[in-house]
XYZ file of C-alpha atoms in Angstrom:
369
model
C 107.841 118.519 92.782
C 110.670 117.377 94.774
C 110.015 118.476 98.376
C 112.679 116.274 100.619
C 111.307 116.973 104.042
C 110.152 114.263 105.951
C 109.081 113.935 109.679
C 109.986 110.323 109.815
C 112.731 109.795 112.835
C 116.214 108.614 111.424
C 118.122 107.736 113.943
C 120.546 105.802 111.433
C 120.740 107.946 109.050
C 118.996 106.952 106.167
C 117.595 110.832 105.674
C 121.046 111.680 105.396
C 122.261 108.988 102.782
C 119.353 110.004 100.371
C 119.942 113.562 100.120
C 123.729 113.047 99.406
C 122.289 110.597 96.704
C 120.478 113.564 95.108
C 123.279 115.398 95.500
C 125.850 113.299 93.770
C 122.687 113.091 91.156
C 122.697 117.049 90.619
C 121.027 118.628 93.235
C 122.302 121.680 94.887
C 124.035 120.961 98.129
C 121.890 123.185 99.932
C 119.652 120.160 100.314
C 122.085 119.095 102.921
C 121.046 121.668 105.347
C 118.066 123.790 104.684
C 115.189 122.566 106.803
C 112.483 122.205 103.772
C 114.879 121.135 100.840
C 113.227 121.296 97.603
C 114.578 119.951 94.128
C 111.662 122.025 91.915
C 109.737 120.079 88.640
C 112.281 121.238 86.596
C 115.454 119.888 88.565
C 114.218 116.934 89.266
C 113.050 115.755 85.824
C 117.110 115.553 85.304
C 118.292 113.844 88.012
C 115.965 110.603 87.726
C 117.373 110.716 84.687
C 120.477 110.845 85.858
C 119.802 108.064 88.805
C 118.495 105.635 86.660
C 121.889 105.616 84.221
C 123.767 104.942 87.729
C 121.303 102.073 87.991
C 122.326 100.822 84.924
C 126.254 101.433 85.878
C 125.173 99.120 88.053
C 124.312 96.566 86.445
C 119.944 97.733 86.462
C 117.735 97.319 83.724
C 114.754 99.235 83.163
C 111.850 97.597 81.260
C 109.453 100.696 80.029
C 106.554 99.302 79.100
C 106.353 96.879 80.994
C 103.511 95.924 83.481
C 103.183 93.934 85.728
C 100.086 91.833 85.289
C 99.843 88.926 87.893
C 102.092 86.591 89.453
C 102.942 82.930 90.282
C 102.730 82.025 93.002
C 103.271 77.901 94.525
C 102.786 77.056 98.097
C 102.866 80.517 99.457
C 106.292 81.650 97.822
C 107.079 83.546 94.669
C 108.075 81.770 91.617
C 107.985 84.179 88.895
C 106.476 87.570 87.602
C 103.717 87.989 84.751
C 104.576 90.729 82.691
C 102.227 92.790 80.347
C 99.674 89.621 80.256
C 102.152 87.046 78.835
C 105.456 86.483 79.281
C 106.720 85.437 82.689
C 109.837 86.066 84.396
C 111.067 84.072 86.861
C 111.766 85.928 90.412
C 113.023 84.963 93.759
C 112.086 88.585 94.953
C 109.584 91.368 93.642
C 109.936 94.799 95.935
C 106.513 95.900 94.837
C 107.732 99.653 95.186
C 104.751 100.941 93.376
C 103.068 104.485 93.321
C 99.744 104.862 95.682
C 97.526 105.605 92.852
C 98.653 102.383 91.271
C 94.712 101.600 91.422
C 95.031 98.097 88.737
C 97.940 96.337 90.734
C 96.492 97.158 93.499
C 93.525 95.024 92.126
C 95.500 92.468 91.057
C 97.700 91.958 94.555
C 94.371 91.715 96.331
C 93.343 88.665 93.196
C 96.488 87.544 93.769
C 95.938 87.202 97.826
C 98.575 89.663 98.923
C 96.861 90.601 103.046
C 96.392 94.000 102.240
C 94.183 96.627 104.514
C 92.541 99.755 103.819
C 94.672 102.706 106.132
C 93.549 106.170 107.074
C 94.074 108.967 103.916
C 92.821 112.443 103.662
C 91.091 114.334 100.553
C 90.218 117.893 100.093
C 90.919 120.996 97.575
C 93.529 123.068 96.387
C 93.706 126.776 97.547
C 95.076 129.806 95.899
C 96.731 133.254 97.396
C 98.851 135.375 95.936
C 102.291 134.798 97.181
C 103.235 138.067 97.319
C 100.166 138.401 100.638
C 101.467 135.455 102.130
C 105.569 136.674 101.560
C 103.894 139.441 103.520
C 101.929 137.958 106.205
C 105.082 135.324 107.217
C 107.447 137.920 106.429
C 106.610 141.145 106.698
C 107.367 142.308 103.868
C 106.017 141.261 100.378
C 108.766 140.135 98.349
C 112.576 139.166 99.740
C 115.548 138.106 97.545
C 117.241 136.807 100.367
C 113.910 134.766 101.681
C 112.552 133.910 98.469
C 109.059 132.804 98.337
C 107.266 132.236 101.518
C 105.690 128.360 102.273
C 103.120 127.485 105.272
C 101.756 124.742 107.314
C 98.495 125.262 109.367
C 96.196 122.112 110.881
C 92.848 122.972 112.843
C 90.417 120.432 114.653
C 87.067 121.245 113.515
C 83.961 121.332 115.163
C 83.154 117.949 112.710
C 85.800 116.702 114.979
C 87.748 115.743 111.981
C 91.579 117.350 111.673
C 91.949 119.790 108.748
C 95.530 121.133 107.236
C 97.794 121.818 104.423
C 99.819 119.471 102.534
C 102.071 120.077 99.930
C 102.615 123.541 100.075
C 104.082 125.153 96.760
C 104.993 128.722 96.640
C 104.583 130.524 93.449
C 103.715 127.304 92.102
C 100.901 125.951 89.390
C 97.963 123.456 90.130
C 98.149 120.857 87.837
C 95.740 118.422 86.680
C 97.129 115.072 87.471
C 94.485 112.721 86.245
C 95.507 109.249 85.531
C 91.916 107.651 84.463
C 89.411 108.408 81.866
C 86.639 110.025 83.795
C 87.959 110.900 86.905
C 90.238 114.354 87.429
C 92.296 114.687 90.307
C 94.859 117.650 91.022
C 97.995 118.322 92.312
C 100.664 121.198 93.040
C 104.390 121.841 91.774
C 106.822 124.393 91.767
C 109.635 125.250 90.073
C 113.174 125.484 91.451
C 112.812 129.404 91.262
C 109.256 129.458 93.394
C 109.468 132.489 91.269
C 105.306 132.279 90.159
C 102.883 134.938 91.683
C 100.006 132.344 93.628
C 101.028 130.216 96.379
C 98.861 126.992 96.141
C 98.253 124.211 99.186
C 95.693 121.470 99.382
C 93.731 121.989 102.171
C 92.821 118.562 103.578
C 90.627 116.207 105.581
C 90.675 113.350 107.327
C 89.120 110.599 105.835
C 89.402 106.878 107.845
C 88.386 102.840 106.936
C 85.308 103.873 108.490
C 83.826 106.342 106.507
C 83.957 103.261 103.334
C 83.406 100.062 105.307
C 81.603 98.097 103.487
C 84.175 97.974 100.542
C 87.326 96.176 101.792
C 90.803 96.798 101.517
C 90.032 98.453 98.504
C 87.581 100.505 99.774
C 89.470 103.707 100.143
C 89.860 103.364 96.412
C 86.799 103.616 95.546
C 86.399 106.520 97.806
C 88.822 108.070 95.915
C 87.307 107.148 92.721
C 83.422 108.495 93.441
C 85.428 112.146 94.511
C 87.248 112.007 91.213
C 83.826 111.220 88.854
C 81.823 114.038 90.606
C 84.837 116.562 89.943
C 85.324 115.793 85.902
C 81.576 115.774 86.017
C 81.438 119.349 87.937
C 83.610 120.536 85.066
C 83.175 119.083 82.391
C 86.352 117.180 82.388
C 88.332 120.411 82.886
C 89.435 121.176 86.609
C 86.491 122.683 88.761
C 87.747 126.410 89.986
C 85.522 127.957 92.722
C 85.858 131.896 94.321
C 85.931 131.387 98.539
C 83.507 133.948 98.528
C 81.008 131.431 95.728
C 82.612 128.075 98.085
C 80.744 129.128 101.014
C 77.218 129.912 99.215
C 77.595 126.429 98.161
C 76.776 128.362 94.604
C 79.015 127.849 91.247
C 80.108 131.994 90.405
C 80.074 133.350 87.218
C 83.514 135.401 87.894
C 86.783 135.896 89.678
C 88.218 138.376 91.875
C 92.232 139.491 91.778
C 93.104 136.154 92.372
C 93.351 134.551 89.014
C 94.158 130.601 88.387
C 98.034 129.498 87.587
C 97.208 126.714 86.229
C 98.617 123.848 84.444
C 96.027 122.554 82.477
C 92.325 123.930 81.505
C 89.969 125.232 83.729
C 86.373 126.043 84.394
C 83.950 127.816 87.232
C 82.254 125.436 88.783
C 80.304 124.562 92.710
C 83.964 122.250 93.870
C 81.589 121.955 97.311
C 79.054 119.795 96.393
C 81.577 117.593 95.158
C 82.725 116.574 98.530
C 80.802 115.089 101.174
C 78.874 117.645 103.405
C 81.286 116.877 106.569
C 84.754 117.296 104.801
C 83.116 120.208 102.240
C 81.781 122.515 106.300
C 85.696 121.319 108.210
C 87.546 123.332 105.127
C 85.679 126.105 105.540
C 85.445 126.054 109.170
C 89.617 125.824 108.923
C 90.016 128.356 106.381
C 88.576 131.399 108.601
C 90.998 129.607 112.089
C 94.104 129.588 108.754
C 92.857 133.524 108.953
C 93.811 134.395 111.875
C 97.574 132.980 111.436
C 97.392 134.157 107.790
C 95.889 137.488 107.647
C 94.124 137.349 103.749
C 93.878 133.604 104.056
C 89.972 133.894 104.482
C 89.831 136.653 101.329
C 86.184 136.074 99.340
C 88.642 135.789 95.748
C 91.215 132.998 96.674
C 90.694 130.150 94.602
C 89.392 126.693 95.269
C 89.697 123.652 93.224
C 88.996 120.377 92.700
C 89.601 117.265 94.044
C 92.543 116.867 95.926
C 92.507 112.592 96.496
C 95.493 111.021 96.331
C 97.684 112.787 99.221
C 98.495 109.020 100.409
C 98.405 105.614 99.786
C 94.116 104.772 100.633
C 96.087 100.776 101.178
C 98.540 99.112 102.874
C 100.317 95.701 102.246
C 100.803 94.007 105.430
C 104.347 93.216 105.647
C 106.377 91.469 108.502
C 109.668 92.831 110.797
C 111.843 92.064 108.008
C 109.262 93.981 105.235
C 108.336 90.886 103.734
C 105.056 89.919 102.639
C 103.003 86.859 103.776
C 103.682 85.717 100.533
C 107.435 85.123 100.574
C 109.427 86.467 98.359
C 107.377 89.715 97.666
C 108.385 92.957 99.619
C 105.893 95.962 99.749
C 107.568 99.088 99.780
C 107.081 102.949 99.940
C 104.519 104.887 99.545
C 102.113 102.737 97.599
C 102.530 100.174 100.054
C 101.913 102.775 102.924
C 105.608 102.460 104.370
C 105.515 106.012 103.791
C 104.594 109.863 102.364
C 106.680 111.233 99.983
C 110.286 111.248 97.935
C 112.155 110.794 101.262
C 110.460 108.536 103.362
C 109.840 106.523 100.514
C 113.707 106.873 100.261
C 114.520 105.643 103.660
C 111.979 102.954 103.169
C 113.301 101.320 100.207
C 116.760 101.369 102.096
C 115.372 100.000 104.662
C 113.778 96.792 102.510
C 117.260 96.565 100.801
C 118.417 95.783 104.039
C 115.889 92.799 105.058
C 116.235 91.852 102.052
C 120.183 91.130 101.981
C 119.491 89.762 105.507
C 117.973 87.317 103.971
C 120.695 86.146 101.100
C 123.554 86.655 103.722
C 122.989 82.901 105.154
C 123.076 82.086 101.316
C 126.006 80.181 99.558
C 127.259 82.156 96.880
C 127.639 79.938 93.502
């Protein structure tokens, strides 16, 4: 939904340049100075269209309905790309700016021999509270026209040894069915620019490390995600499974809600969300919620809503690259979030600039005829 804050250190000013490009494409100027700049799903859609037109005006082109299905290599060097299983497109350079849910592409690249490794990521649930409750806890008043909807960021080190933390917090927003594969279910969160809906939602996630799936190789994290998403799909019969905190703590599917009602894009149903998660992760989230209640009164209210499964927080894979951002396969440049080098919109854009600089250095020594 266009959250633009990042924790990436920026001594070269790439972050500022990214924000300027967004403003040029129609984003509000406030993002240049706000601590946590945000676009909103509604505004982001038009900005993306404008960015596409800007690229086309500079000579770029877009191939919609086209899928990268293979690579043609010689002597460990890129020769051409295979598109839609049949078209061969000659290429000296391919920037793999794939998303972190590009599972079929990960599998294809692994089959082509591209060096990659599993990486840590996080999985968990979405939690919903009344936005007015969050405002009251953080502002001291239920509504503030000047400050807008309040947002939070909380962390806790659980007794299980795992970190629990909020992620992609959406003030005045929706929980979204973000599934991308038949028979699997994943949730995410979004807010419109106004952030004026009655619920606040956030992911509550727990760190998962490659040691948790050692037998599955570089794509072990994908297999781990799919296992959880399949369980979520089955628990809800294809709908988003939802549970009150009271029932979550009792590890039972409830038959009713409290005052908090689901605010969701996609059908939902009551189910036992807790049984979807591995025990350590489920226990860590419960402990974290009660720890967060000490910082945000009401966070552990019995009718807070939990939905599953939040599994796409970041890429479970890192496609290896060298100092110049190039893979060991010459001509391939892994880039951004899916390749394992960014955690969101802004950091991915910054990494894109870094990769472009690496490609530029490669061709600076070439004579242009």
